[in-house]
Amino acid sequence: MGPITPDLADAIESLVDTPILLIALDFDGTLAPLVDRPEDARPLPAASEALARLATLENTVTALISGRDLASLRAVGRPPEQTLLVGSHGTERWAPEIFGAEDENIDLSGSQTAALAKATGILEAISAANPGTTLEYKPASIVLHVRQAAPEVATAALRSAHDQLDGIENLQALDGKAVLEASVLVGTKGDGLNWLREVADASTVLFAGDDITDEDAFAALRPGDIGVKIGSGKSRAQFRLNGPGELPALLESILDMRSL
């Protein structure tokens, strides 16, 4: 049996009649395999091609929703020009002019800038003391990556980061797969998905994601929507694929259904 289970196939079949379908995808670990260095990530060609074809269909809207900032998402994802973008866990938002939506960009206050500087100093010291860990700098956050570190080093670095970041005003620490992100903006992928639904005027939403932060988006889905968890782990999503390599089959099934 292929990656599309009978239940998921039935759910996809129900999309044939929905007036406006929004297909929103996480990027890292969903559209693109996870890699050691964020800048090396690229979407799987088959998934990228299917997404580009979906983006051209009438009454079908595509979107990427990511923890990456928009500049990074554009650089590695190279999304179709009609594709809506949500970055920085819902706090950065962009839509093509035809949707008539206002973009939301990052503009930090003085207190947020100070909190980010404090967090940056803490994580730089932790990364320097823990071999194999790396840092990623974003406009409103700093990310500690531990995927390349030995397991005991990774655990110690994450624990130290949580302990030292705890209590800093205007800062939230977000856990992901082998990452900890210290952000001065409060947002979730659920907020981002709700914005996408409104902008697209979507009657049905399909969202696929792999990480802990994607659970907020799964929680924002409504009856009739489709949530697809990529990979292992507990999830609110009602369907599951084993990894990014199975996503093209899903997108091509939707493409077939919406092209009828």
Short mmCIF file of C-alpha atoms in Angstrom, two decimals:
data_model
loop_
_atom_site.label_atom_id
_atom_site.label_comp_id
_atom_site.label_asym_id
_atom_site.label_seq_id
_atom_site.Cartn_x
_atom_site.Cartn_y
_atom_site.Cartn_z
CA MET A 1 0.00 0.00 0.00
CA GLY A 2 1.21 3.51 -0.81
CA PRO A 3 1.37 6.43 1.59
CA ILE A 4 -2.26 7.43 0.93
CA THR A 5 -4.45 5.36 3.24
CA PRO A 6 -8.09 4.67 2.26
CA ASP A 7 -9.31 7.14 4.90
CA LEU A 8 -7.01 9.87 3.62
CA ALA A 9 -8.03 9.08 0.03
CA ASP A 10 -11.68 9.51 1.02
CA ALA A 11 -10.88 12.84 2.67
CA ILE A 12 -9.07 14.04 -0.46
CA GLU A 13 -12.03 12.96 -2.58
CA SER A 14 -14.27 15.21 -0.50
CA LEU A 15 -12.21 18.21 -1.67
CA VAL A 16 -13.53 17.97 -5.21
CA ASP A 17 -16.58 20.12 -4.46
CA THR A 18 -15.19 22.61 -1.93
CA PRO A 19 -15.54 26.15 -3.37
CA ILE A 20 -12.13 27.47 -2.26
CA LEU A 21 -9.43 25.10 -0.99
CA LEU A 22 -6.45 26.36 1.00
CA ILE A 23 -3.42 24.06 1.00
CA ALA A 24 -1.03 25.26 3.73
CA LEU A 25 2.27 23.48 4.28
CA ASP A 26 5.02 23.72 6.84
CA PHE A 27 8.44 23.89 5.17
CA ASP A 28 11.24 22.18 7.16
CA GLY A 29 10.49 18.51 7.72
CA THR A 30 7.39 18.69 5.52
CA LEU A 31 8.04 20.17 2.10
CA ALA A 32 11.80 19.82 2.63
CA PRO A 33 13.72 17.09 4.49
CA LEU A 34 15.37 18.17 7.74
CA VAL A 35 19.06 19.04 7.36
CA ASP A 36 21.86 19.99 9.75
CA ARG A 37 22.20 23.57 8.48
CA PRO A 38 18.99 25.58 7.89
CA GLU A 39 20.47 27.34 4.85
CA ASP A 40 20.99 23.97 3.12
CA ALA A 41 17.31 23.01 3.16
CA ARG A 42 15.53 22.63 -0.20
CA PRO A 43 12.05 21.37 -1.06
CA LEU A 44 11.87 17.94 -2.65
CA PRO A 45 11.60 18.54 -6.42
CA ALA A 46 8.44 16.43 -6.80
CA ALA A 47 6.72 18.26 -3.94
CA SER A 48 7.84 21.66 -5.25
CA GLU A 49 6.53 20.86 -8.73
CA ALA A 50 3.17 19.66 -7.40
CA LEU A 51 2.83 22.79 -5.24
CA ALA A 52 3.58 25.02 -8.23
CA ARG A 53 0.88 23.28 -10.28
CA LEU A 54 -1.64 23.53 -7.43
CA ALA A 55 -0.90 27.26 -7.16
CA THR A 56 -2.13 27.78 -10.73
CA LEU A 57 -5.50 26.05 -10.23
CA GLU A 58 -8.65 28.13 -10.03
CA ASN A 59 -10.24 28.29 -6.55
CA THR A 60 -7.20 26.59 -5.01
CA VAL A 61 -4.87 28.67 -2.82
CA THR A 62 -1.41 27.55 -1.69
CA ALA A 63 0.54 28.78 1.33
CA LEU A 64 3.72 28.07 3.27
CA ILE A 65 3.64 28.56 7.03
CA SER A 66 6.98 28.33 8.80
CA GLY A 67 9.02 29.21 11.84
CA ARG A 68 11.58 30.71 9.44
CA ASP A 69 11.55 34.43 8.82
CA LEU A 70 10.17 35.33 5.39
CA ALA A 71 13.54 36.21 3.87
CA SER A 72 14.91 32.78 4.78
CA LEU A 73 11.73 31.02 3.65
CA ARG A 74 11.89 32.72 0.26
CA ALA A 75 15.60 31.97 -0.12
CA VAL A 76 15.38 28.23 0.50
CA GLY A 77 11.78 27.51 -0.49
CA ARG A 78 11.54 29.49 -3.73
CA PRO A 79 7.75 29.40 -3.47
CA PRO A 80 5.46 29.96 -6.47
CA GLU A 81 4.68 33.67 -6.86
CA GLN A 82 0.97 33.10 -6.11
CA THR A 83 1.74 31.32 -2.82
CA LEU A 84 0.89 33.11 0.43
CA LEU A 85 3.61 33.13 3.09
CA VAL A 86 3.53 33.10 6.88
CA GLY A 87 6.87 33.23 8.68
CA SER A 88 8.28 33.57 12.20
CA HIS A 89 5.59 31.35 13.71
CA GLY A 90 2.69 33.44 12.45
CA THR A 91 4.07 36.93 13.13
CA GLU A 92 5.23 37.71 9.56
CA ARG A 93 2.60 37.53 6.83
CA TRP A 94 2.60 38.20 3.10
CA ALA A 95 0.00 37.78 0.38
CA PRO A 96 0.01 38.67 -3.34
CA GLU A 97 -1.76 41.96 -4.14
CA ILE A 98 -4.76 40.18 -5.66
CA PHE A 99 -5.84 39.09 -2.16
CA GLY A 100 -6.02 42.69 -0.93
CA ALA A 101 -4.53 41.79 2.45
CA GLU A 102 -2.17 43.94 4.46
CA ASP A 103 1.24 42.42 5.03
CA GLU A 104 2.58 42.20 8.57
CA ASN A 105 6.26 42.87 9.08
CA ILE A 106 8.51 42.81 12.11
CA ASP A 107 9.04 46.13 13.89
CA LEU A 108 10.53 45.68 17.36
CA SER A 109 10.03 48.04 20.28
CA GLY A 110 12.92 49.16 22.48
CA SER A 111 12.07 46.61 25.18
CA GLN A 112 11.85 43.82 22.61
CA THR A 113 15.21 44.79 21.12
CA ALA A 114 16.76 44.74 24.59
CA ALA A 115 15.25 41.32 25.39
CA LEU A 116 16.53 39.91 22.09
CA ALA A 117 20.03 41.26 22.79
CA LYS A 118 20.00 39.64 26.23
CA ALA A 119 18.83 36.30 24.82
CA THR A 120 21.43 36.49 22.07
CA GLY A 121 24.23 36.94 24.59
CA ILE A 122 23.03 33.97 26.63
CA LEU A 123 22.70 31.62 23.66
CA GLU A 124 26.01 32.71 22.14
CA ALA A 125 27.75 31.76 25.40
CA ILE A 126 25.91 28.42 25.58
CA SER A 127 26.70 27.58 21.96
CA ALA A 128 30.39 28.45 22.45
CA ALA A 129 30.52 26.07 25.43
CA ASN A 130 28.74 23.17 23.73
CA PRO A 131 30.49 21.69 20.65
CA GLY A 132 28.26 20.90 17.69
CA THR A 133 25.59 23.45 18.57
CA THR A 134 24.98 26.36 16.21
CA LEU A 135 22.99 29.59 16.18
CA GLU A 136 20.56 31.02 13.65
CA TYR A 137 19.82 34.74 13.78
CA LYS A 138 16.36 36.04 12.82
CA PRO A 139 14.86 39.55 12.93
CA ALA A 140 12.88 38.83 16.10
CA SER A 141 14.52 35.74 17.55
CA ILE A 142 17.64 33.68 17.95
CA VAL A 143 17.63 29.92 17.51
CA LEU A 144 19.88 27.35 19.16
CA HIS A 145 20.33 24.28 16.92
CA VAL A 146 21.59 21.08 18.58
CA ARG A 147 21.04 18.48 15.83
CA GLN A 148 24.77 18.12 15.13
CA ALA A 149 25.80 17.87 18.80
CA ALA A 150 26.29 14.64 20.74
CA PRO A 151 23.03 13.68 22.52
CA GLU A 152 24.29 14.48 26.03
CA VAL A 153 25.70 17.83 24.84
CA ALA A 154 22.43 18.67 23.11
CA THR A 155 20.41 17.88 26.22
CA ALA A 156 22.70 19.94 28.45
CA ALA A 157 22.66 22.91 26.06
CA LEU A 158 18.87 22.97 25.82
CA ARG A 159 18.46 22.65 29.58
CA SER A 160 20.94 25.46 30.20
CA ALA A 161 19.20 27.65 27.63
CA HIS A 162 15.80 27.16 29.26
CA ASP A 163 17.20 27.86 32.71
CA GLN A 164 18.96 31.07 31.69
CA LEU A 165 16.21 32.43 29.43
CA ASP A 166 13.48 31.83 31.98
CA GLY A 167 12.16 35.05 33.44
CA ILE A 168 13.37 37.45 30.74
CA GLU A 169 10.52 39.86 30.08
CA ASN A 170 9.15 40.14 26.52
CA LEU A 171 10.68 36.78 25.58
CA GLN A 172 9.22 33.36 24.86
CA ALA A 173 11.17 30.13 24.38
CA LEU A 174 9.80 27.79 21.73
CA ASP A 175 10.86 24.13 21.59
CA GLY A 176 11.12 22.32 18.26
CA LYS A 177 12.93 19.30 16.85
CA ALA A 178 16.52 19.69 18.12
CA VAL A 179 16.05 23.45 18.41
CA LEU A 180 15.15 26.09 20.94
CA GLU A 181 14.01 29.46 19.65
CA ALA A 182 14.06 32.56 21.86
CA SER A 183 11.57 35.02 20.35
CA VAL A 184 10.40 38.48 21.36
CA LEU A 185 7.22 38.17 19.30
CA VAL A 186 4.28 36.12 20.49
CA GLY A 187 2.60 34.23 17.69
CA THR A 188 1.60 30.72 16.69
CA LYS A 189 1.12 28.87 13.47
CA GLY A 190 -2.53 28.64 14.49
CA ASP A 191 -2.75 32.44 14.32
CA GLY A 192 -1.06 32.30 10.94
CA LEU A 193 -3.42 29.63 9.64
CA ASN A 194 -6.47 31.61 10.75
CA TRP A 195 -5.12 34.64 8.86
CA LEU A 196 -4.54 32.53 5.75
CA ARG A 197 -8.08 31.12 5.93
CA GLU A 198 -9.53 34.63 6.14
CA VAL A 199 -7.37 36.09 3.35
CA ALA A 200 -8.07 33.17 1.01
CA ASP A 201 -11.77 33.07 1.98
CA ALA A 202 -11.22 29.32 2.16
CA SER A 203 -14.12 26.93 2.61
CA THR A 204 -11.79 24.04 3.43
CA VAL A 205 -8.20 23.93 4.68
CA LEU A 206 -5.60 21.19 4.36
CA PHE A 207 -2.56 21.67 6.58
CA ALA A 208 0.51 19.43 6.76
CA GLY A 209 3.32 19.81 9.30
CA ASP A 210 5.86 17.79 11.26
CA ASP A 211 6.94 19.73 14.34
CA ILE A 212 5.68 20.57 17.82
CA THR A 213 4.89 24.14 16.72
CA ASP A 214 2.62 22.78 13.97
CA GLU A 215 0.23 21.46 16.61
CA ASP A 216 -1.13 24.99 17.07
CA ALA A 217 -2.14 24.96 13.40
CA PHE A 218 -3.72 21.51 13.70
CA ALA A 219 -5.69 22.83 16.69
CA ALA A 220 -7.02 25.68 14.51
CA LEU A 221 -8.51 23.31 11.94
CA ARG A 222 -12.30 23.10 11.76
CA PRO A 223 -14.72 20.28 10.95
CA GLY A 224 -14.25 19.28 7.33
CA ASP A 225 -10.62 20.45 7.24
CA ILE A 226 -7.76 17.97 6.82
CA GLY A 227 -4.70 17.79 9.09
CA VAL A 228 -1.74 15.64 8.05
CA LYS A 229 1.11 14.97 10.46
CA ILE A 230 4.45 14.28 8.78
CA GLY A 231 6.53 11.74 10.70
CA SER A 232 6.24 10.22 14.16
CA GLY A 233 5.06 11.70 17.42
CA LYS A 234 1.78 12.50 19.11
CA SER A 235 -0.43 14.84 17.11
CA ARG A 236 -3.88 16.39 16.85
CA ALA A 237 -3.85 15.67 13.11
CA GLN A 238 -6.25 12.96 11.95
CA PHE A 239 -3.95 11.67 9.20
CA ARG A 240 -0.26 10.84 9.00
CA LEU A 241 2.51 10.37 6.43
CA ASN A 242 5.85 8.79 7.31
CA GLY A 243 8.04 11.61 6.00
CA PRO A 244 8.51 14.39 3.42
CA GLY A 245 9.09 11.76 0.72
CA GLU A 246 5.41 10.82 0.92
CA LEU A 247 4.11 14.40 0.54
CA PRO A 248 4.33 14.52 -3.30
CA ALA A 249 1.81 11.65 -3.56
CA LEU A 250 -0.60 13.59 -1.35
CA LEU A 251 -0.21 16.82 -3.34
CA GLU A 252 -0.57 14.97 -6.66
CA SER A 253 -3.78 13.30 -5.40
CA ILE A 254 -5.20 16.72 -4.53
CA LEU A 255 -4.07 18.03 -7.90
CA ASP A 256 -5.91 15.22 -9.67
CA MET A 257 -9.03 15.87 -7.62
CA ARG A 258 -9.06 19.65 -8.13
CA SER A 259 -8.28 19.32 -11.85
CA LEU A 260 -11.43 17.35 -12.63
#
